[in-house]
Structure formats: structure tokens, C-alpha cells
Coordinates of C-alpha atoms (C1' of nucleotides) in Angstrom, one line a residue:
Chain A
M9 CA 131.1 91.8 140.8
S10 CA 127.4 90.6 139.6
D11 CA 126.4 94.1 137.8
W12 CA 124.3 94.7 140.1
R13 CA 122.0 97.5 138.2
E14 CA 121.1 94.5 136.1
F15 CA 118.3 95.8 137.9
E16 CA 118.1 98.2 135.4
Q17 CA 118.9 96.6 131.8
N18 CA 115.3 94.3 132.3
P19 CA 113.5 93.5 129.2
V20 CA 110.4 96.0 131.1
S21 CA 110.4 98.2 133.7
H22 CA 108.5 98.2 137.2
S23 CA 106.2 100.8 134.8
A24 CA 105.9 99.6 131.3
A25 CA 105.5 96.2 133.5
H26 CA 102.9 97.6 135.0
H27 CA 101.4 99.2 131.7
L28 CA 101.1 95.8 130.1
T29 CA 99.7 93.6 132.7
T30 CA 96.4 96.4 133.5
I31 CA 96.3 96.4 129.4
Q32 CA 95.7 92.4 129.8
W33 CA 94.2 92.5 132.8
L34 CA 91.7 95.1 131.4
L35 CA 90.7 93.2 127.9
D36 CA 90.1 89.9 130.4
D37 CA 88.1 91.7 132.6
Q38 CA 85.9 94.4 130.3
G39 CA 86.6 93.5 126.9
Y40 CA 88.5 96.4 126.0
A41 CA 91.2 99.0 127.3
R42 CA 91.5 102.9 126.8
V43 CA 93.6 104.9 127.9
S44 CA 91.9 106.6 130.4
D45 CA 90.8 102.5 131.3
V46 CA 95.0 102.2 132.3
A47 CA 95.4 105.6 134.2
R48 CA 92.7 105.3 136.1
H49 CA 93.9 101.5 137.1
L50 CA 97.6 102.6 138.5
G51 CA 95.9 105.6 139.7
I52 CA 98.6 108.4 137.1
T53 CA 97.5 110.5 134.3
R54 CA 96.2 110.0 131.3
G55 CA 99.4 112.2 130.1
S56 CA 102.0 109.8 131.1
V57 CA 99.8 106.3 130.3
S58 CA 99.3 108.1 127.3
V59 CA 103.5 108.9 126.4
T60 CA 104.4 105.7 128.5
L61 CA 102.2 103.5 126.0
K62 CA 104.0 105.3 122.6
G63 CA 107.6 103.6 124.3
L64 CA 105.2 100.7 124.1
R65 CA 103.9 101.2 121.3
Q66 CA 107.0 101.7 119.7
R67 CA 108.8 99.1 120.7
G68 CA 106.4 96.6 119.4
L69 CA 104.3 95.3 122.3
V70 CA 101.5 97.7 122.4
V71 CA 98.8 98.5 119.3
E72 CA 96.1 100.1 119.0
D73 CA 93.3 100.0 116.5
D74 CA 91.6 102.6 114.4
H75 CA 89.1 103.2 117.5
K76 CA 91.5 103.9 120.3
H77 CA 90.9 100.5 121.5
L78 CA 94.6 98.8 123.3
S79 CA 96.4 95.4 122.7
L80 CA 99.4 93.2 123.8
S81 CA 101.2 92.2 120.5
E82 CA 102.8 88.7 120.7
Q83 CA 105.2 89.6 122.7
G84 CA 103.7 91.9 125.0
V85 CA 101.3 89.0 125.6
Q86 CA 104.4 87.1 126.6
I87 CA 105.8 88.8 129.0
A88 CA 102.9 90.3 130.7
R89 CA 101.9 87.0 130.7
G90 CA 105.1 85.6 132.5
I91 CA 105.0 88.9 134.7
R92 CA 101.5 87.9 136.1
T93 CA 102.5 84.2 136.0
K94 CA 105.4 85.2 138.3
R95 CA 103.7 86.9 140.8
I96 CA 101.4 84.5 141.0
L97 CA 103.7 82.1 142.2
I98 CA 105.4 84.1 144.2
Q99 CA 102.4 85.4 145.8
A100 CA 101.2 81.6 146.4
L101 CA 105.0 80.8 148.0
F102 CA 104.5 84.3 150.6
R103 CA 101.3 83.3 150.9
E104 CA 101.0 79.5 151.4
V105 CA 104.5 78.3 152.6
L106 CA 105.7 81.4 154.6
G107 CA 102.2 82.1 155.9
V108 CA 102.5 85.4 155.1
P109 CA 98.4 87.3 154.6
D110 CA 97.3 87.4 151.6
E111 CA 97.4 90.4 151.4
V112 CA 101.0 91.4 152.6
A113 CA 101.8 88.6 150.2
E114 CA 100.3 90.3 147.1
Q115 CA 102.1 93.4 147.8
D116 CA 105.1 92.0 147.8
A117 CA 104.5 89.9 145.0
C118 CA 103.5 92.8 143.5
K119 CA 107.0 95.0 143.9
V120 CA 109.3 91.7 142.9
E121 CA 106.9 90.2 139.5
H122 CA 108.9 91.5 137.0
L123 CA 112.7 91.4 138.8
I124 CA 112.9 87.6 140.0
S125 CA 114.4 86.0 137.4
D126 CA 112.5 82.7 135.3
Q127 CA 114.4 80.0 137.1
T128 CA 114.0 80.9 140.3
A129 CA 110.2 81.4 139.0
E130 CA 110.8 78.2 137.8
A131 CA 111.5 76.3 140.5
T132 CA 109.3 78.2 142.5
G133 CA 106.4 76.9 140.5
G134 CA 107.9 73.1 140.5
F135 CA 108.1 73.5 144.5
L136 CA 104.1 74.5 144.9
V137 CA 104.0 71.6 142.2
G138 CA 105.4 69.4 144.8
L139 CA 103.5 70.2 147.9
E140 CA 100.6 70.1 145.4
K141 CA 101.0 66.3 145.1
I142 CA 101.5 65.7 148.5
S143 CA 99.4 67.4 150.5
S144 CA 96.9 64.4 150.4
D145 CA 99.3 63.5 153.2
S146 CA 98.3 64.9 156.0
Q147 CA 102.2 64.2 157.9
W148 CA 103.5 66.1 155.8
T149 CA 101.0 69.2 155.7
H150 CA 101.2 68.8 159.8
L151 CA 104.4 69.6 159.0
L152 CA 103.6 72.3 157.0
E153 CA 101.6 74.3 158.9
S154 CA 103.9 73.9 162.1
L155 CA 106.5 75.6 160.2
Q156 CA 103.7 78.5 159.0
R157 CA 102.3 79.3 161.8
L158 CA 106.6 79.4 163.6
A159 CA 107.0 81.7 159.9
A160 CA 104.0 83.9 160.8
A161 CA 104.2 84.8 164.4
T162 CA 105.6 87.9 163.8
P163 CA 105.4 89.0 168.0
T164 CA 108.7 91.6 167.7
S165 CA 109.6 93.9 164.4
F166 CA 111.6 92.6 162.1
P167 CA 114.4 91.6 162.9
G168 CA 113.6 89.6 165.0
N169 CA 116.2 87.4 167.2
E170 CA 115.7 84.0 166.2
T171 CA 115.7 85.8 162.7
Q172 CA 118.4 87.9 163.5
E173 CA 120.6 84.9 164.9
L174 CA 120.6 82.8 161.7
A175 CA 120.9 85.3 159.3
L176 CA 124.0 85.8 161.2
R177 CA 124.5 82.7 160.9
L178 CA 124.5 82.2 157.2
E179 CA 126.5 84.9 156.7
K180 CA 129.1 83.2 158.3
K181 CA 128.8 80.0 156.7
D182 CA 128.7 81.2 152.9
P183 CA 132.6 82.2 152.6
Q184 CA 131.3 85.5 150.9
G185 CA 133.6 87.6 152.7
E186 CA 135.4 87.5 149.5
D187 CA 133.2 90.4 146.9
Q188 CA 129.7 91.4 146.4
P189 CA 128.6 93.3 148.6
S190 CA 125.2 93.1 146.3
Chain B
M24 CA 93.4 99.4 144.9
S25 CA 96.4 99.3 146.8
D26 CA 98.9 101.5 145.8
W27 CA 101.3 99.7 142.6
R28 CA 103.9 103.0 143.5
E29 CA 104.7 101.2 147.1
F30 CA 107.2 100.8 144.9
E31 CA 109.4 104.1 145.0
Q32 CA 107.5 105.4 148.8
N33 CA 110.2 103.6 150.1
P34 CA 112.5 105.0 153.5
V35 CA 115.6 104.0 150.7
S36 CA 115.7 103.6 147.0
H37 CA 117.3 100.5 145.2
S38 CA 120.5 103.2 144.3
A39 CA 121.0 104.1 148.3
A40 CA 120.3 100.8 149.7
H41 CA 123.0 99.6 148.2
H42 CA 125.1 103.0 148.9
L43 CA 124.6 102.0 152.4
T44 CA 125.3 98.3 152.3
T45 CA 127.8 98.9 150.3
I46 CA 130.0 101.2 153.2
Q47 CA 129.0 98.4 155.8
W48 CA 130.4 96.1 154.0
L49 CA 133.7 98.5 153.2
L50 CA 134.1 99.2 156.3
D51 CA 134.2 95.1 157.5
D52 CA 136.6 93.6 154.7
Q53 CA 138.9 97.0 154.8
G54 CA 137.8 98.7 157.8
Y55 CA 137.6 101.8 156.1
A56 CA 135.5 103.9 152.9
R57 CA 135.8 106.6 151.2
V58 CA 134.4 108.0 147.9
S59 CA 136.3 105.9 145.8
D60 CA 136.0 102.6 147.2
V61 CA 131.9 102.7 147.2
A62 CA 132.1 103.9 143.4
R63 CA 134.9 101.0 142.2
H64 CA 132.2 98.7 144.2
L65 CA 129.6 99.7 142.5
G66 CA 130.6 99.7 139.2
I67 CA 129.7 103.4 138.6
T68 CA 131.6 106.9 138.5
R69 CA 132.8 108.8 141.6
G70 CA 130.8 111.9 141.0
S71 CA 127.8 110.1 141.1
V72 CA 129.0 108.8 144.1
S73 CA 129.7 111.7 145.6
V74 CA 126.1 113.3 145.1
T75 CA 124.3 110.5 146.1
L76 CA 126.4 110.2 149.4
K77 CA 125.9 114.3 150.2
G78 CA 122.1 113.3 150.2
L79 CA 122.4 110.4 152.4
R80 CA 125.0 112.7 153.9
Q81 CA 122.1 115.2 154.9
R82 CA 119.6 112.5 155.2
G83 CA 121.8 111.2 158.7
L84 CA 122.4 108.1 157.5
V85 CA 126.2 109.0 156.3
V86 CA 128.7 110.4 158.3
E87 CA 132.3 111.5 156.9
D88 CA 135.2 112.2 159.6
D89 CA 137.9 114.9 158.8
H90 CA 140.1 112.6 156.9
K91 CA 136.7 111.8 154.0
H92 CA 136.7 108.5 155.5
L93 CA 132.9 107.3 155.8
S94 CA 130.4 105.6 158.0
L95 CA 126.5 104.9 159.5
S96 CA 125.2 106.6 161.8
E97 CA 122.9 104.9 164.3
Q98 CA 120.6 105.2 161.3
G99 CA 122.4 104.3 159.3
V100 CA 123.8 101.3 160.3
Q101 CA 119.7 99.8 161.0
I102 CA 118.5 100.8 157.4
A103 CA 122.2 98.4 156.4
R104 CA 121.1 96.0 158.4
G105 CA 118.0 95.1 157.8
I106 CA 118.4 95.1 154.0
R107 CA 121.6 93.1 154.9
T108 CA 120.0 90.7 156.4
K109 CA 116.5 90.7 154.4
R110 CA 118.7 89.9 151.3
I111 CA 120.4 86.6 153.3
L112 CA 117.0 85.0 154.4
I113 CA 115.5 85.7 150.5
Q114 CA 118.7 84.0 149.4
A115 CA 118.6 81.3 151.9
L116 CA 114.9 80.9 150.7
F117 CA 115.8 80.9 147.0
R118 CA 118.4 78.2 147.5
E119 CA 118.2 76.5 150.4
V120 CA 113.8 75.5 149.9
L121 CA 113.5 76.6 146.1
G122 CA 116.8 74.3 145.3
V123 CA 118.3 77.2 142.9
P124 CA 121.3 77.9 142.1
D125 CA 123.2 80.1 145.2
E126 CA 124.5 82.4 142.1
V127 CA 121.1 82.9 141.3
A128 CA 119.6 83.4 144.2
E129 CA 122.5 85.5 145.2
Q130 CA 121.7 87.9 142.0
D131 CA 118.0 87.5 142.9
A132 CA 117.3 88.6 146.6
C133 CA 120.1 91.4 145.5
K134 CA 117.2 92.6 143.0
V135 CA 114.6 92.3 145.1
E136 CA 116.0 93.0 149.4
H137 CA 115.6 96.2 149.5
L138 CA 111.7 95.8 148.4
I139 CA 110.5 92.9 150.3
S140 CA 108.2 94.3 153.8
D141 CA 109.6 93.7 157.2
Q142 CA 106.3 90.9 157.5
T143 CA 107.5 88.7 154.7
A144 CA 111.4 88.4 155.9
E145 CA 110.4 88.3 159.7
A146 CA 108.5 85.1 157.7
T147 CA 111.1 84.1 155.5
G148 CA 113.3 83.6 158.9
G149 CA 111.0 82.2 161.3
F150 CA 110.0 79.1 158.3
L151 CA 113.9 79.1 157.9
V152 CA 114.4 78.8 161.7
G153 CA 111.8 75.7 162.3
L154 CA 113.4 74.5 159.2
E155 CA 116.9 74.2 161.0
K156 CA 115.2 72.5 163.7
I157 CA 113.7 70.0 162.7
S158 CA 116.6 69.4 159.9
S159 CA 117.6 66.5 162.0
D160 CA 114.0 64.2 160.9
S161 CA 116.2 62.8 157.9
Q162 CA 112.4 61.7 156.8
W163 CA 111.8 65.7 156.4
T164 CA 114.7 66.5 154.9
H165 CA 114.2 63.4 152.7
L166 CA 110.8 65.2 151.2
L167 CA 112.8 68.7 151.4
E168 CA 115.5 66.9 149.2
S169 CA 112.7 65.6 146.5
L170 CA 110.6 69.1 146.7
Q171 CA 114.1 70.4 145.9
R172 CA 114.8 68.2 142.7
L173 CA 111.5 69.0 141.3
A174 CA 111.4 73.1 141.8
A175 CA 115.4 72.6 140.8
A176 CA 114.3 71.3 137.3
T177 CA 113.6 72.8 134.9
P178 CA 114.4 71.2 131.3
T179 CA 112.2 73.7 129.7
S180 CA 112.8 77.5 130.3
F181 CA 110.0 79.7 132.0
P182 CA 106.8 79.3 132.4
G183 CA 106.6 75.2 132.9
N184 CA 103.2 73.3 131.3
E185 CA 103.2 72.5 134.7
T186 CA 103.8 75.5 136.2
Q187 CA 101.7 77.3 133.7
E188 CA 99.3 75.4 134.6
L189 CA 99.1 75.8 138.2
A190 CA 99.5 79.4 137.9
L191 CA 96.2 79.0 136.3
R192 CA 94.9 77.6 138.7
L193 CA 95.9 79.6 141.7
E194 CA 94.4 82.9 139.3
K195 CA 90.9 80.9 139.3
K196 CA 91.1 79.7 142.7
D197 CA 91.7 83.4 144.2
P198 CA 88.5 85.4 144.0
Q199 CA 90.2 88.4 142.2
G200 CA 88.8 89.0 139.5
E201 CA 87.9 91.8 141.5
D202 CA 90.2 94.7 141.3
Q203 CA 93.8 94.8 141.6
P204 CA 95.9 94.4 137.8
S205 CA 98.5 94.5 140.7
Chain C
dT13 C1' 160.3 122.1 145.7
dC14 C1' 158.0 120.8 142.2
dG15 C1' 155.4 117.8 138.8
dA16 C1' 151.7 113.9 139.1
dC17 C1' 148.9 111.5 140.9
dA18 C1' 144.8 109.7 143.0
dA19 C1' 140.8 111.6 145.9
dG20 C1' 136.5 114.9 145.6
dT21 C1' 133.3 117.6 144.1
dT22 C1' 131.1 120.7 141.1
dT23 C1' 128.6 121.3 136.2
dG24 C1' 126.4 120.1 132.6
dG25 C1' 123.8 116.4 129.8
dT26 C1' 120.7 112.4 129.7
dA27 C1' 116.9 109.3 130.2
dA28 C1' 112.9 107.2 132.8
dC29 C1' 108.6 108.7 135.1
dC30 C1' 105.8 111.0 137.2
dC31 C1' 102.2 115.6 137.0
dA32 C1' 99.5 119.9 135.7
dA33 C1' 97.3 122.6 132.3
dA34 C1' 96.8 123.2 127.9
dC35 C1' 95.6 122.2 123.8
dA36 C1' 92.9 118.8 120.0
dT37 C1' 88.2 115.0 119.0
dG38 C1' 85.0 112.8 119.0
dT39 C1' 80.2 111.7 121.2
dT40 C1' 76.0 113.2 123.4
dG41 C1' 71.6 114.4 125.3
dA42 C1' 68.9 119.3 125.1
Chain D
dT26 C1' 72.5 121.6 116.2
dC27 C1' 75.6 123.4 119.7
dA28 C1' 77.4 123.0 125.1
dA29 C1' 79.1 119.9 128.2
dC30 C1' 82.0 116.7 129.0
dA31 C1' 85.1 112.5 128.1
dT32 C1' 89.3 110.9 126.0
dG33 C1' 93.6 111.7 124.0
dT34 C1' 97.6 114.2 123.4
dT35 C1' 100.9 117.6 124.3
dT36 C1' 104.0 120.4 126.7
dG37 C1' 106.5 122.3 130.4
dG38 C1' 108.3 121.5 135.3
dG39 C1' 110.2 118.5 138.7
dT40 C1' 112.3 114.1 140.7
dT41 C1' 116.4 110.4 141.1
dA42 C1' 120.1 108.6 139.0
dC43 C1' 123.6 108.3 136.2
dC44 C1' 127.8 109.7 132.8
dA45 C1' 131.5 112.2 131.4
dA46 C1' 135.2 117.0 131.9
dA47 C1' 136.7 120.5 133.9
dC48 C1' 138.2 121.7 138.5
dT49 C1' 140.5 121.9 143.2
dT50 C1' 143.2 119.1 147.3
dG51 C1' 145.7 117.0 149.3
dT52 C1' 150.5 113.5 149.2
dC53 C1' 154.2 111.5 147.6
dG54 C1' 158.9 111.1 145.4
dA55 C1' 162.2 112.5 142.6

DNA sequence: TCGACAAGTTTGGTAACCCAAACATGTTGA
DNA sequence: TCAACATGTTTGGGTTACCAAACTTGTCGA
């Protein structure tokens, strides 16, 4: 059984991921990042941020200069950029392919950004790049729009009839009646 | 700023989600589910499962009969089925649309199954149903296969050049230089 | 009948996270 | 210069979720 707790053994936790991306965002946005800025942005207390960042500093992901100004180490930048990129890709996948409203797409992407494997993220990127390349072909865009309309039409709540039926078909087709409830 | 901690305020936690879906899976598979079975399946101790299930019983999601056999309440079934359906849909999206290997698709789906909104899940279902309907169109399947090849081709590690460039384009196009690092 | 083993529970510990509140520091305007 | 305010840290508490280990039950075979 593939360990369902890979969740926890991620390089960075959900919380840490947000601390890192927030620092990067603040640096991009206002040129500096302090504990208070991070706290305000995440909606948590300065104390919590102080403690969390102490850990991230010890892990060598965050650096503090003489003036209590935060920045990311090379490794921290790498991690933050990776997560940010994943969020953007997943969000685009949900929004531009599935036709999910941007706000929802962003919320969902935010929740899963740090959990998606590199492989799936890269595949998402490849798919979107491919879509972009053929976007000049009106035939395909027309098809895609039809699919999006189908996808985005959510008259009933989840799971709708068709969706449920599809899931059942998928479940049976896939002979996973072996193991893995997860 | 949309609360980035929606993560935590889910109806059921990641852990609870797995307990519920495991019970359902065990019932389907072997006709019964006991604390030990759940523990073995999740790879955690009986003690942990015992404690967690006590909570889920109090919340009315899990029921225990006279013989220590577990089952799900109506509400529990509903939640478990919802999560299971989401996993199947997400897994299919990754595998059949993005062309991600099934094993990776399953792992990723498992990690995010309980985090995806109903709306996005329903859109995924709608999209897949639509795909199924036009799957007889050889022109379309041809295109999809091309896209999948593009998507699945991961010669370089994440993020590849094209993917990174796309992400940058998406980032700039989207005027989110307002708020939300998440 | 009784010992052994499987199954379930309880208890004490740990590790992430979060908060509130007290505290230390540093800057700044009157 | 000094009170006021912003900033950062520390401390004590709470929650979730895990473990190990001790304990209780229940069943089954010799």
C-alpha cells in the first residue's frame, strides 16, 4: 500500500509553504518582508510567525538581515518558486480547461499547490502549452469551449447524476479492487 | 484575502477522510471492518484508530455494532462516497487528460481528494463526461493524444523551461499583483 | 479449564500549528 | 527627553494526530 501519509512527509508543510511564498510575494511587491508583514498577510499572529520562521531559518530556507528584514535562501527561493508555479498551473488548469470560476480555481489551487507532484505539475504545464499552441485553430477552441460549458454547468450539487455515473464506470473499469483505499 | 486556512476548516480532516473511506472500502471488500483492519490498512496503530474513531462515532459518522464491527452512518456514507468520487475523478483527470502515469495520478489524487471543492470536482466530472461523448471523434482523440504526449513528456525535472515560461506569462496576464500570495 | 493470542482501549509523550498575553526593543513625534 | 506605538520574541494553552506500552476482553485450542 502506497503510504497515504506522504502528505506529511513533504519537504515543506502547508504552513511552511505559505510562509515562504508570502515572503517572496512581499519582496516582489514592497521590496521587503518583516515578521509583521508575513503575519498580517497570512492572518495569524506575529508570535506564530516568529516561531515558524525560526524553524525555517534553522532549516536554511529563510534568512534575516541585521535590520530584521527577511529573505529567502537559494533553496528557499527554489521551493517558493516551485510552489508558486504549481499554483499558477493548477489554477489555470481548473479555470481554462475545466471552466471553473477563477476565484474557486484559485482557492482550490491554493489548497493543493504544495501537494501536487512535480510530474503532474509538469504534465499540466505541457498540456497548457500544447493548448496554447493550437489555440489559433478555431475548431479546437470551439470544442474546448463546448467542453468547458459542459464542465462548468453545475445545476445540481456535487455529485451530479452524470458525474456519479461516470465515477462508477471509472471505478469498475479500473481493477483496483485489490488494495489501496487510498 | 481569502482565508488560506480553509485547509483546516474542512468538514473532515485528511485523517478522518481516510478513516471513512477505508471503512467503506473494507466493507465492500471483505464485508466487515474492525479497528484492527482499519489500522492495518492505514499503517497506523490500533490505539490511534481507536481514538480517532471514537471522535467520528461521537460526530455520528461511524457506527459500531454489538460485535465491534464498524460501519458508516448515512452521513458517513455520504461523505465517504463524495471523497471517493472526487479521488476517482481527479485521478482520471490527471491520467486521461494530462497523461500522467496511473500510479502518480493516484498518489496525487489521494493527497488532494478531500481538499477539492465540490464545484471543481463537478466540473471535472462534466469535462470527463464531455470527453467521453466525443471520444468517437477520431480527430479529437488524435489531438488529445498529441496533447497528452506533450503533457507527459518530462525530459527535464519540474519546472521545465516551457512550463516556467508559461507560468510567468500566466502570472503576468492575471493582474493578481494586488493581494493573495495564496 | 486455563493459557495464549488477537482485538480494543487507555495513558503518557511528541510534534506541528495556532492563539493570547506578557515582555523587550526600537523609533518617533510632541 | 520621553511617552506612545510598532515590532519581535517568549511563554503557557489548546487542538489534532500520531506512537509505544500497559491494560482489558474475548475467544479458542490443548
